[in-house]
PDB file of C-alpha atoms and ligand atoms in Angstrom:
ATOM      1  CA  UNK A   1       2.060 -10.291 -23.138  1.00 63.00           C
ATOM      2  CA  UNK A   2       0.911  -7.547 -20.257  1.00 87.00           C
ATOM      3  CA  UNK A   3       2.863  -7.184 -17.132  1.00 96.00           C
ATOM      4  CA  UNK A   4       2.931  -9.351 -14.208  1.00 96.00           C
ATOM      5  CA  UNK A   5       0.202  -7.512 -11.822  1.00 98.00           C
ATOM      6  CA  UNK A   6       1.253  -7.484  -8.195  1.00 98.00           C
ATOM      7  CA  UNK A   7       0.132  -7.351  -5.069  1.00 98.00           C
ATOM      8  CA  UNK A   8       2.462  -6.964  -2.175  1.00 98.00           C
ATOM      9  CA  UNK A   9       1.362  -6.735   1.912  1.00 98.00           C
ATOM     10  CA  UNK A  10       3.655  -4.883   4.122  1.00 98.00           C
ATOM     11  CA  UNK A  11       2.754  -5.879   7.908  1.00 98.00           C
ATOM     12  CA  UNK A  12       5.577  -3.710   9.404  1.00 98.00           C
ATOM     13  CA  UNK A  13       6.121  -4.743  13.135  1.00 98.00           C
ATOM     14  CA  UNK A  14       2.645  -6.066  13.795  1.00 98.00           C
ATOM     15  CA  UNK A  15       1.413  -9.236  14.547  1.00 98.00           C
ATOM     16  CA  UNK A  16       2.523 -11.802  16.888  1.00 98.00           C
ATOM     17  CA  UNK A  17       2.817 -15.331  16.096  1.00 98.00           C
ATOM     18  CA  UNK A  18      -0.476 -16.513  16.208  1.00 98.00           C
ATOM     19  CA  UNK A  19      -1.799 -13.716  14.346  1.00 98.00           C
ATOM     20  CA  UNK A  20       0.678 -14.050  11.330  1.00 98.00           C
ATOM     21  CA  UNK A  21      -0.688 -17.875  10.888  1.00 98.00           C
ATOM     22  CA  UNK A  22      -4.485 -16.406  11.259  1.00 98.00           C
ATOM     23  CA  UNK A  23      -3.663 -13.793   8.594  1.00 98.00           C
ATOM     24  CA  UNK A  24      -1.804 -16.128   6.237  1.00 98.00           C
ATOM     25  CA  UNK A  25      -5.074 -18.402   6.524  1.00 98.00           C
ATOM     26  CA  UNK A  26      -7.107 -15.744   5.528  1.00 98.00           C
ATOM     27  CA  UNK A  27      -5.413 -14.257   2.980  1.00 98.00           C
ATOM     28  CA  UNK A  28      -5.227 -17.954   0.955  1.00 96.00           C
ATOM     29  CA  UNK A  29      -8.569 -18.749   1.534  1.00 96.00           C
ATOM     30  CA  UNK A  30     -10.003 -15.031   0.388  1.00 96.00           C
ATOM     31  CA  UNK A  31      -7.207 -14.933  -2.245  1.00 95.00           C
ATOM     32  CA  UNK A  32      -7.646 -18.469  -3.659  1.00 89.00           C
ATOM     33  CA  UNK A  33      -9.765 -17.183  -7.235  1.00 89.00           C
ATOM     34  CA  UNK A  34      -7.080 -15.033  -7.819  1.00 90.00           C
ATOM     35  CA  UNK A  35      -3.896 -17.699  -9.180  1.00 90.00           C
ATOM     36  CA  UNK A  36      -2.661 -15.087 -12.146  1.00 94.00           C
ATOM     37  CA  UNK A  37      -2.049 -12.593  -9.350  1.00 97.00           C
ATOM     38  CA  UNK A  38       1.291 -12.231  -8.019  1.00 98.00           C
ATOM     39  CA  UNK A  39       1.012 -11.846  -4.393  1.00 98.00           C
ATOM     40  CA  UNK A  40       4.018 -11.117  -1.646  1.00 98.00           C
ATOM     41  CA  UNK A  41       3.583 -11.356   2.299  1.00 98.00           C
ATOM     42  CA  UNK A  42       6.479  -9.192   3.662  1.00 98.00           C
ATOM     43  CA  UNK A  43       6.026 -10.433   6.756  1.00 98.00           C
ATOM     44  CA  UNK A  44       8.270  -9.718  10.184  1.00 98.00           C
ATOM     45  CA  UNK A  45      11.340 -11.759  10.745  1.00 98.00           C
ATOM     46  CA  UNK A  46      10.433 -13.983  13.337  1.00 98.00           C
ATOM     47  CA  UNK A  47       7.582 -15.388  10.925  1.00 98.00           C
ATOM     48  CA  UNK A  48       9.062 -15.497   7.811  1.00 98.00           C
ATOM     49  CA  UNK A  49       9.635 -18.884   7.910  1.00 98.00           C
ATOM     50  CA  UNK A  50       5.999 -19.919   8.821  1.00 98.00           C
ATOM     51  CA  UNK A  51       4.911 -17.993   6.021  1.00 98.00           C
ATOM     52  CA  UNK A  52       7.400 -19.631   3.536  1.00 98.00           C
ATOM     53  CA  UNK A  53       5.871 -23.130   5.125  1.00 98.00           C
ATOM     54  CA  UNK A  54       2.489 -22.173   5.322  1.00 98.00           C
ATOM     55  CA  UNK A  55       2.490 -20.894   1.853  1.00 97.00           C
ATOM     56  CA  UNK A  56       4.727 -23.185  -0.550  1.00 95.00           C
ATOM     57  CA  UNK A  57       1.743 -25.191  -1.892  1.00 95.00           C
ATOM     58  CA  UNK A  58       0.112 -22.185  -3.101  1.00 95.00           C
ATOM     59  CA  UNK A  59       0.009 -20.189  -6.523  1.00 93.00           C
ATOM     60  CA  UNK A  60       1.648 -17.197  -7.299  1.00 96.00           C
ATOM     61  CA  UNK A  61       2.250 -16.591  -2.857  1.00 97.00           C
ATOM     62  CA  UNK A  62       5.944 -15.071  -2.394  1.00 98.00           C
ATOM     63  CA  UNK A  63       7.191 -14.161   0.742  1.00 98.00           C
ATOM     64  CA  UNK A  64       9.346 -11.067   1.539  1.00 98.00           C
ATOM     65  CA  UNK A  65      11.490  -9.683   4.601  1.00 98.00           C
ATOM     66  CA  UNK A  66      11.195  -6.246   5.200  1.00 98.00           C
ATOM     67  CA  UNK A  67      15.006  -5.633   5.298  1.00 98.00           C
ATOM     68  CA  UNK A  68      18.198  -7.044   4.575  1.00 98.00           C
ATOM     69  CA  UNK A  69      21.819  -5.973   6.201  1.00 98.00           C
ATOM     70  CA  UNK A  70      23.841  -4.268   4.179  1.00 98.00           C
ATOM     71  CA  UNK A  71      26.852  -6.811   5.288  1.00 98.00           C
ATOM     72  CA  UNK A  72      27.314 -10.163   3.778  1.00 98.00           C
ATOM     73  CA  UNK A  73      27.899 -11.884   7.697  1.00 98.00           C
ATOM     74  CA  UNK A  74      29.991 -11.324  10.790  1.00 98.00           C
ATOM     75  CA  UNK A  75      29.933  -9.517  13.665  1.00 98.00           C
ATOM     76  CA  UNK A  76      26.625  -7.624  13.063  1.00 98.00           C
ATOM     77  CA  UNK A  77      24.625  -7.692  16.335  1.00 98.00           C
ATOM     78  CA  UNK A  78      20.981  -8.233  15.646  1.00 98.00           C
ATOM     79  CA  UNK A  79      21.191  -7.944  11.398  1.00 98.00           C
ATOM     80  CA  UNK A  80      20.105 -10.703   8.985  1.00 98.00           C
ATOM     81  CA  UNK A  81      21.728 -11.308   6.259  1.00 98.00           C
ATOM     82  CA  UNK A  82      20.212 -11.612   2.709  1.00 98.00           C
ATOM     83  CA  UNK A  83      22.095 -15.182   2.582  1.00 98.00           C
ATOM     84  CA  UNK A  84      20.139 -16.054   6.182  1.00 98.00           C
ATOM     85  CA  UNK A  85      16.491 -15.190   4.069  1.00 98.00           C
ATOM     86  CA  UNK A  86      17.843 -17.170   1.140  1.00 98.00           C
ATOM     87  CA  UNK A  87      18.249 -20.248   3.490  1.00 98.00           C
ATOM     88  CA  UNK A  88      14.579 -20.387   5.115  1.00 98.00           C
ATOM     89  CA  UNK A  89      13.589 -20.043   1.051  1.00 98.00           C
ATOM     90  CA  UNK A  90      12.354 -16.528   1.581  1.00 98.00           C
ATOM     91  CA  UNK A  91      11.808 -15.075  -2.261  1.00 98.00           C
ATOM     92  CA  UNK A  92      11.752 -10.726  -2.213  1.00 98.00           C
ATOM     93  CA  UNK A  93      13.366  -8.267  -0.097  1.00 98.00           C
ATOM     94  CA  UNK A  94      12.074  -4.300   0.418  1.00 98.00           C
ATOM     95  CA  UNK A  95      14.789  -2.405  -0.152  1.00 98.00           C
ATOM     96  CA  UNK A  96      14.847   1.410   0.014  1.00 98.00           C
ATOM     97  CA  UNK A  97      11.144   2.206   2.268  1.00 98.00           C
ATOM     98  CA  UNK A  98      10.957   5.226   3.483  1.00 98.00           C
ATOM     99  CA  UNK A  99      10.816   4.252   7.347  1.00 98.00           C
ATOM    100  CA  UNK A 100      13.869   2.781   6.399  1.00 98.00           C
ATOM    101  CA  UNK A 101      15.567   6.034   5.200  1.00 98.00           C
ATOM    102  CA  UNK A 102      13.866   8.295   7.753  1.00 97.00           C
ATOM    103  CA  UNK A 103      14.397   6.408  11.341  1.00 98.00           C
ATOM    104  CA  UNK A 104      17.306   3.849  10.063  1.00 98.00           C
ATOM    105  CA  UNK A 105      19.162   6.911   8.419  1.00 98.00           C
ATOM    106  CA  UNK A 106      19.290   4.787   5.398  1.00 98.00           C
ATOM    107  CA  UNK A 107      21.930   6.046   2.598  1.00 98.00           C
ATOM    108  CA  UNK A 108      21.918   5.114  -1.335  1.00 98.00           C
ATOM    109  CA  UNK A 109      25.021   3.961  -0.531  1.00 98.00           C
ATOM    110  CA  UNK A 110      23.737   1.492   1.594  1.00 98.00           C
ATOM    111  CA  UNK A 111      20.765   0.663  -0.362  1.00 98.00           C
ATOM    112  CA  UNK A 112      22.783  -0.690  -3.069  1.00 98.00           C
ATOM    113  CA  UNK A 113      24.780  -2.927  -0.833  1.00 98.00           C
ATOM    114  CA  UNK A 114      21.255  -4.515   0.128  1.00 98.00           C
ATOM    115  CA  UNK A 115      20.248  -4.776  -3.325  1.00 98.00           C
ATOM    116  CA  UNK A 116      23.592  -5.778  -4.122  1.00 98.00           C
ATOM    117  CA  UNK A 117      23.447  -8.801  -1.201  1.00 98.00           C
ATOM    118  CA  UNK A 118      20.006  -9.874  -2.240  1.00 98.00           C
ATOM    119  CA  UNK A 119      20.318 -10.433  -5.975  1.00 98.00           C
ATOM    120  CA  UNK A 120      23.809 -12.330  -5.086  1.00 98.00           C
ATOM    121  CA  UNK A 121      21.461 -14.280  -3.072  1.00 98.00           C
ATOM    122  CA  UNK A 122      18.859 -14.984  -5.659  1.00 98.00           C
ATOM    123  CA  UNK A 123      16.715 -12.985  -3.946  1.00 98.00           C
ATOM    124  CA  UNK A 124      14.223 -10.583  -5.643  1.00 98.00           C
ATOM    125  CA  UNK A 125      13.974  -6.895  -4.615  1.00 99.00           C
ATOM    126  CA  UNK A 126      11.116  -4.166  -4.518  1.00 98.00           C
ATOM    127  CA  UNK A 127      13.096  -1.310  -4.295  1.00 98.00           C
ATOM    128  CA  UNK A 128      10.982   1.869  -2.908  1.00 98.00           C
ATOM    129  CA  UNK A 129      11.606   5.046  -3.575  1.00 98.00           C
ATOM    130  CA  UNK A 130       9.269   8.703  -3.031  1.00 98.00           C
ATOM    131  CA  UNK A 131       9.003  12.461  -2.796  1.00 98.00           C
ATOM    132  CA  UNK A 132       8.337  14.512   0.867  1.00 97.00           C
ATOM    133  CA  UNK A 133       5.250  16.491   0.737  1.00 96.00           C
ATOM    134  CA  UNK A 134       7.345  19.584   0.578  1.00 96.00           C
ATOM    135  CA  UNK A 135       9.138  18.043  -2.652  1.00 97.00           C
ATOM    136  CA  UNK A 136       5.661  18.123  -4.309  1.00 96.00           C
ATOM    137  CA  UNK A 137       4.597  21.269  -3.078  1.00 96.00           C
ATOM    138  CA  UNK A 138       7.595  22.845  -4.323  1.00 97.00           C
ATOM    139  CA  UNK A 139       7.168  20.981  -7.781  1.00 97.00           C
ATOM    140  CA  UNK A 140      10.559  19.442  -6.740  1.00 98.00           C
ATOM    141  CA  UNK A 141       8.798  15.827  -6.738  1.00 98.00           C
ATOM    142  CA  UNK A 142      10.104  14.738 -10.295  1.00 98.00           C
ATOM    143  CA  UNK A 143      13.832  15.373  -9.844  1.00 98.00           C
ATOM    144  CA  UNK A 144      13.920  13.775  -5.963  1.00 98.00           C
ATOM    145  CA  UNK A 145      12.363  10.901  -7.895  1.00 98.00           C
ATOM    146  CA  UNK A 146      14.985  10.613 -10.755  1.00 98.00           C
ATOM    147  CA  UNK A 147      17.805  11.150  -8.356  1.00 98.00           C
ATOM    148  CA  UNK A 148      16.539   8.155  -6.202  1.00 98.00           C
ATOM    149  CA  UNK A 149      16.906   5.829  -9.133  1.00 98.00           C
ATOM    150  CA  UNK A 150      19.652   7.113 -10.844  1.00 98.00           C
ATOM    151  CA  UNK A 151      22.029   7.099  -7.662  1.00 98.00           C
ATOM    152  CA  UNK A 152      20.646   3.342  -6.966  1.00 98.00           C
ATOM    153  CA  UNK A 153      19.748   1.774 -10.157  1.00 98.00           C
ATOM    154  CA  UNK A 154      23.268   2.839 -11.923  1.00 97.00           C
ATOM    155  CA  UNK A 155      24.783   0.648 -10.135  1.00 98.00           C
ATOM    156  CA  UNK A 156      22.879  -2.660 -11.380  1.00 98.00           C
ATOM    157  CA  UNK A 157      22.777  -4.195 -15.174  1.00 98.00           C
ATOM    158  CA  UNK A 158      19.531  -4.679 -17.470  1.00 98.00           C
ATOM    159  CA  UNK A 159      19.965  -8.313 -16.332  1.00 98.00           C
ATOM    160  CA  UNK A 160      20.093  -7.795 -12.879  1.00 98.00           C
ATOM    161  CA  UNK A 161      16.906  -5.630 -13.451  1.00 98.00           C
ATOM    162  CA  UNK A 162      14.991  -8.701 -14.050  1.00 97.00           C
ATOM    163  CA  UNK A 163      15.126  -9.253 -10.670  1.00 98.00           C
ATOM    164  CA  UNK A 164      14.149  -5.562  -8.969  1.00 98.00           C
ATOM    165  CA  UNK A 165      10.723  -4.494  -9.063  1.00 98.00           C
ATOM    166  CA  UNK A 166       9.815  -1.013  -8.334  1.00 98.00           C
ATOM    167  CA  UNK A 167       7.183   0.659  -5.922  1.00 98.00           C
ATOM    168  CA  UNK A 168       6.362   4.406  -6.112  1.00 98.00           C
ATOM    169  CA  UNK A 169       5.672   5.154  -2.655  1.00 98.00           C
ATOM    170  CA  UNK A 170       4.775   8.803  -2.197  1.00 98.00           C
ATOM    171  CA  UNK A 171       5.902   9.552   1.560  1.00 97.00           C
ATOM    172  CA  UNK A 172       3.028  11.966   2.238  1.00 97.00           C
ATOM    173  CA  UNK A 173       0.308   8.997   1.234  1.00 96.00           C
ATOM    174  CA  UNK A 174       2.313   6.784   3.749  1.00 95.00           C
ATOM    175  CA  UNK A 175       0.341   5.864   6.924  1.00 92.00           C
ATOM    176  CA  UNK A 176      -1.056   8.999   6.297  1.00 93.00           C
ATOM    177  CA  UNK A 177      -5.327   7.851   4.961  1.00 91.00           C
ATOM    178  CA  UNK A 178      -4.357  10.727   1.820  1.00 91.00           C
ATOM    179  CA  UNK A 179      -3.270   8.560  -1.545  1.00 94.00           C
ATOM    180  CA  UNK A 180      -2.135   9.971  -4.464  1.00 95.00           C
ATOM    181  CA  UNK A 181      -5.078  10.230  -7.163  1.00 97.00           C
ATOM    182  CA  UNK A 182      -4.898   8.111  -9.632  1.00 97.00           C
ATOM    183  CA  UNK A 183      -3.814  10.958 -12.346  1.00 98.00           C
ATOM    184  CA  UNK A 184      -0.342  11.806  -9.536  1.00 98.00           C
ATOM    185  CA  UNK A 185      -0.027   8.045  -9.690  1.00 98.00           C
ATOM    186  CA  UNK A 186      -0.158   7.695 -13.585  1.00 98.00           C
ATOM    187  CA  UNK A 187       1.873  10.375 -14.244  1.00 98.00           C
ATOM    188  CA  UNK A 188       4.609   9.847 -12.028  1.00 98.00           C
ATOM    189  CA  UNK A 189       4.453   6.080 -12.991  1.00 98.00           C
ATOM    190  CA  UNK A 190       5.046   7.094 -17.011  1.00 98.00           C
ATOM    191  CA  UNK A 191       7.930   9.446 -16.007  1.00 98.00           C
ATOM    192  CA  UNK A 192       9.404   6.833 -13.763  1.00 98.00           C
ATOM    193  CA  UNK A 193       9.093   4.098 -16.747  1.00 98.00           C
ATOM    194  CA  UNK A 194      10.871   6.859 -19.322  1.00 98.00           C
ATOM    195  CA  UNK A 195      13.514   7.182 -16.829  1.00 98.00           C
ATOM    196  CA  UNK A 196      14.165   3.854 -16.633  1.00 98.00           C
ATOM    197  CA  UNK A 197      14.372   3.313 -20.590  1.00 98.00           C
ATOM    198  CA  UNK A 198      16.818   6.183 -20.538  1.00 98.00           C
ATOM    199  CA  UNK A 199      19.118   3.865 -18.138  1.00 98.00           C
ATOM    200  CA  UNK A 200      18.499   0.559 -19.974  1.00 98.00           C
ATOM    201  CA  UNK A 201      16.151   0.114 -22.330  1.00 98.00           C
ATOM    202  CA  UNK A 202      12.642   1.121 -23.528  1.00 98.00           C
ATOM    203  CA  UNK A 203      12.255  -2.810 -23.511  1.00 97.00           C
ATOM    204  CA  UNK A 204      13.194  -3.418 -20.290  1.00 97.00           C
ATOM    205  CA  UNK A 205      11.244  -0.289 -19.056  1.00 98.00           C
ATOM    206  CA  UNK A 206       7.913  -1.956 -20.145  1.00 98.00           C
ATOM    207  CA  UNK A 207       8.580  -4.675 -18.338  1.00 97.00           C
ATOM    208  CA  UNK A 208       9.259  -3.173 -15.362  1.00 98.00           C
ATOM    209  CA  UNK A 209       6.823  -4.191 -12.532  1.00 98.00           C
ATOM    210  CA  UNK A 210       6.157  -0.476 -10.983  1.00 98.00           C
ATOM    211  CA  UNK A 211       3.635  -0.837  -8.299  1.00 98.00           C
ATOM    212  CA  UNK A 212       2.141   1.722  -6.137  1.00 98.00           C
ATOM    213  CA  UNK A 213       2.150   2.170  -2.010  1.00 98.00           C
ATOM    214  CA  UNK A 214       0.774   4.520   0.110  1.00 97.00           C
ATOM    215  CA  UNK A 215      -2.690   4.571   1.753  1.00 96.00           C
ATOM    216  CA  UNK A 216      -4.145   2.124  -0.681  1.00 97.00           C
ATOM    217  CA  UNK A 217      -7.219   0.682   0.224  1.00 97.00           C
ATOM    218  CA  UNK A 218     -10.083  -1.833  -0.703  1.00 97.00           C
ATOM    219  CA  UNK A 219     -11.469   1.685  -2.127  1.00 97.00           C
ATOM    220  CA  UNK A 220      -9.126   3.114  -3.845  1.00 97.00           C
ATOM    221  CA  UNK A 221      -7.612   0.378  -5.245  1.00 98.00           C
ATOM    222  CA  UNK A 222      -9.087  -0.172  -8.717  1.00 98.00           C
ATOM    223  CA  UNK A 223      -8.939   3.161  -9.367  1.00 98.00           C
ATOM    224  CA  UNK A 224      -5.455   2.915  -9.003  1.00 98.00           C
ATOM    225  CA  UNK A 225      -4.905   0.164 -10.643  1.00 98.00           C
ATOM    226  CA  UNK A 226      -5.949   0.835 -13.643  1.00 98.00           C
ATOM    227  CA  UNK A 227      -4.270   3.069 -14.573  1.00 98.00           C
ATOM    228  CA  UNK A 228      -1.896   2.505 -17.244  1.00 97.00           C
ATOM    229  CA  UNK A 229       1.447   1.998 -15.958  1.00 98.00           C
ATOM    230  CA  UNK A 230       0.336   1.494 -12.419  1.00 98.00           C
ATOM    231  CA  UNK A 231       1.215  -2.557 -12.000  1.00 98.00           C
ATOM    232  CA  UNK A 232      -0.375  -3.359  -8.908  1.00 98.00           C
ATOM    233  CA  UNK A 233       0.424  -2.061  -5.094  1.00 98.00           C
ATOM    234  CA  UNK A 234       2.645  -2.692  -2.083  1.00 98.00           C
ATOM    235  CA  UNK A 235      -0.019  -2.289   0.586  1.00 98.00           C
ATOM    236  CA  UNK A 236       0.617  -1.498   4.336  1.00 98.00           C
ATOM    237  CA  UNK A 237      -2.216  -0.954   6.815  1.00 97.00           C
ATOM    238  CA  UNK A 238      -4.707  -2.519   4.576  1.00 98.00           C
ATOM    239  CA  UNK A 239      -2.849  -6.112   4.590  1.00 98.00           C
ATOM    240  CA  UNK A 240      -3.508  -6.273   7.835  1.00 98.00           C
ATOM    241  CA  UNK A 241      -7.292  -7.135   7.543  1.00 98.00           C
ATOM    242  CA  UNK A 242      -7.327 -10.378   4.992  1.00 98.00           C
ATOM    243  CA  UNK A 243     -10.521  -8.954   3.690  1.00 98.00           C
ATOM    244  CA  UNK A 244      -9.312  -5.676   2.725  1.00 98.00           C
ATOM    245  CA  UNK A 245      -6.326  -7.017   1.419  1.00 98.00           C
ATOM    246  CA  UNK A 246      -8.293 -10.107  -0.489  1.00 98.00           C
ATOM    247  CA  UNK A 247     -10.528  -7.072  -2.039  1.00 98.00           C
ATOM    248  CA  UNK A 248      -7.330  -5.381  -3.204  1.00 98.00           C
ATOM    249  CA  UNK A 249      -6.109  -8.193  -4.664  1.00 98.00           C
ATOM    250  CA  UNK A 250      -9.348  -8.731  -6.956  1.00 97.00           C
ATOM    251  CA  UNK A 251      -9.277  -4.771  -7.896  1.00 97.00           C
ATOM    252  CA  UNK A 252      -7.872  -5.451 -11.126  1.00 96.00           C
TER     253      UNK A 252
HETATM  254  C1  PEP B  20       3.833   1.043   3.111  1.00 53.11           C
HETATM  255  O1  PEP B  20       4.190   0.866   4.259  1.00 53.11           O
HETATM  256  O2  PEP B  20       4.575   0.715   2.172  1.00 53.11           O
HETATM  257  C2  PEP B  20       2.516   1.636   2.860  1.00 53.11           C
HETATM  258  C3  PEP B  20       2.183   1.929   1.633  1.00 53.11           C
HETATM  259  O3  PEP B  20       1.734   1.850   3.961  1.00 53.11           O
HETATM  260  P1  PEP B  20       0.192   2.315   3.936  1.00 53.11           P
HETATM  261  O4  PEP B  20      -0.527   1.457   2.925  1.00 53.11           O
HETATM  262  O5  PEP B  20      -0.297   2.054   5.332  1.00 53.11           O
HETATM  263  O6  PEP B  20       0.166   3.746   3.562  1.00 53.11           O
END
């Protein structure tokens, strides 16, 4: 059996209320020939729970929150707690994006903690990881890679791996309009998957959902996608407009 093929909308901090139900709408109703693909909404706190309601009847729909504290509960002004997103039924949790390390500072240290929170929570994780531009044009992009999962994923079993999915995110194609071609994407996808076999298993590594993120589009998609060890994306501007999402979701 193939991979799972994935799917995943990051809205950031957009949207208000009204506009999360519009775009949840949309996305169903453009989405609804497409059952065998795994789809996630990583929608802004405040809506999660909508989502979650507005989406339990459907097929393969997840919902994600974009973070998770790195503290189980307490006095934490203005956190959430992975235990809080495992209450309202919430199913993923982004771990590791690179707004996250750049403005919140974000440590390995303290991605494992949220990783670490979430899967105690039965909680699934895409965990995000990517080189600078100056990493790549330095030819430095493969080791900043394999250090980002080393430092994190050594800390987690082949079991608990079940439950982490992976998403190359290159940060130069982030926000940016430039993606990685689909021959960067490949090939850093295969190293990533031999690194991971060298940690667990060569099983486990090719069953590893690895998707891609970073300026993906209703263009570049299927180029991207089919690529060989590219398992779907984790889409950010573009899942903003249900049509251009809906069209990335049928671009395998
Ligand atoms: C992201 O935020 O994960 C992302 C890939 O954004 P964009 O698609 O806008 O580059």
């Amino acid at each position: 059996m193939g991979r799972k093929k994935i799917v995943a909308g990051n809205w950031k901090m957009n949207t208000n209320l009204d506009e999360a139900i519009s775009l949840i709408s949309d996305i169903k109703t453009g989405s609804n020939h497409s059952s065998q693909i795994e789809k996630i909404i990583f929608a802004p706190f405040p809506f999660l729970k909508t989502a979650v309601d507005n989406l339990a009847t459907e097929t393969n729909f997840f919902v994600g929150a974009q973070n998770c504290s790195e503290h189980i509960k307490g006095a934490y002004t203005g956190e959430v707690s992975a235990e809080m997103l495992s209450s309202i039924a919430c199913d993923f949790v982004l771990v590791g994006h690179s707004e996250r390390r750049t403005f919140f500072k974000e440590t390995d240290g303290q991605l494992i903690l949220k990783i670490q929170h979430a899967l105690n929570n039965n909680l699934k994780v895409i965990f995000c990881f990517g080189e600078h531009l100056e990493e790549r044009k330095h030819g430095q992009h493969f080791d900043t890679v394999k250090l980002q999962l080393e430092n994190v994923l050594k800390s987690f079993s082949e079991e608990q791996l079940k439950n982490i999915y992976l998403a190359y995110e290159p940060v130069w194609a982030i926000g940016t309009g430039e993606t990685a071609t689909p021959e960067q994407a490949q090939e850093m996808h295969a190293y990533i998957r031999r690194i991971v076999s060298h940690l667990f298993s060569e099983v486990t590594a090719q069953n590893l959902p690895i998707l891609y993120g970073g300026s993906c589009n209703a263009q570049n998609a299927s180029e991207l996608f089919s690529c060989a060890d590219v398992d779907g994306g984790l889409i950010g501007g573009a899942s903003l407009k249900a049509d251009d999402f809906c069209k990335i979701i049928s671009s395998f």
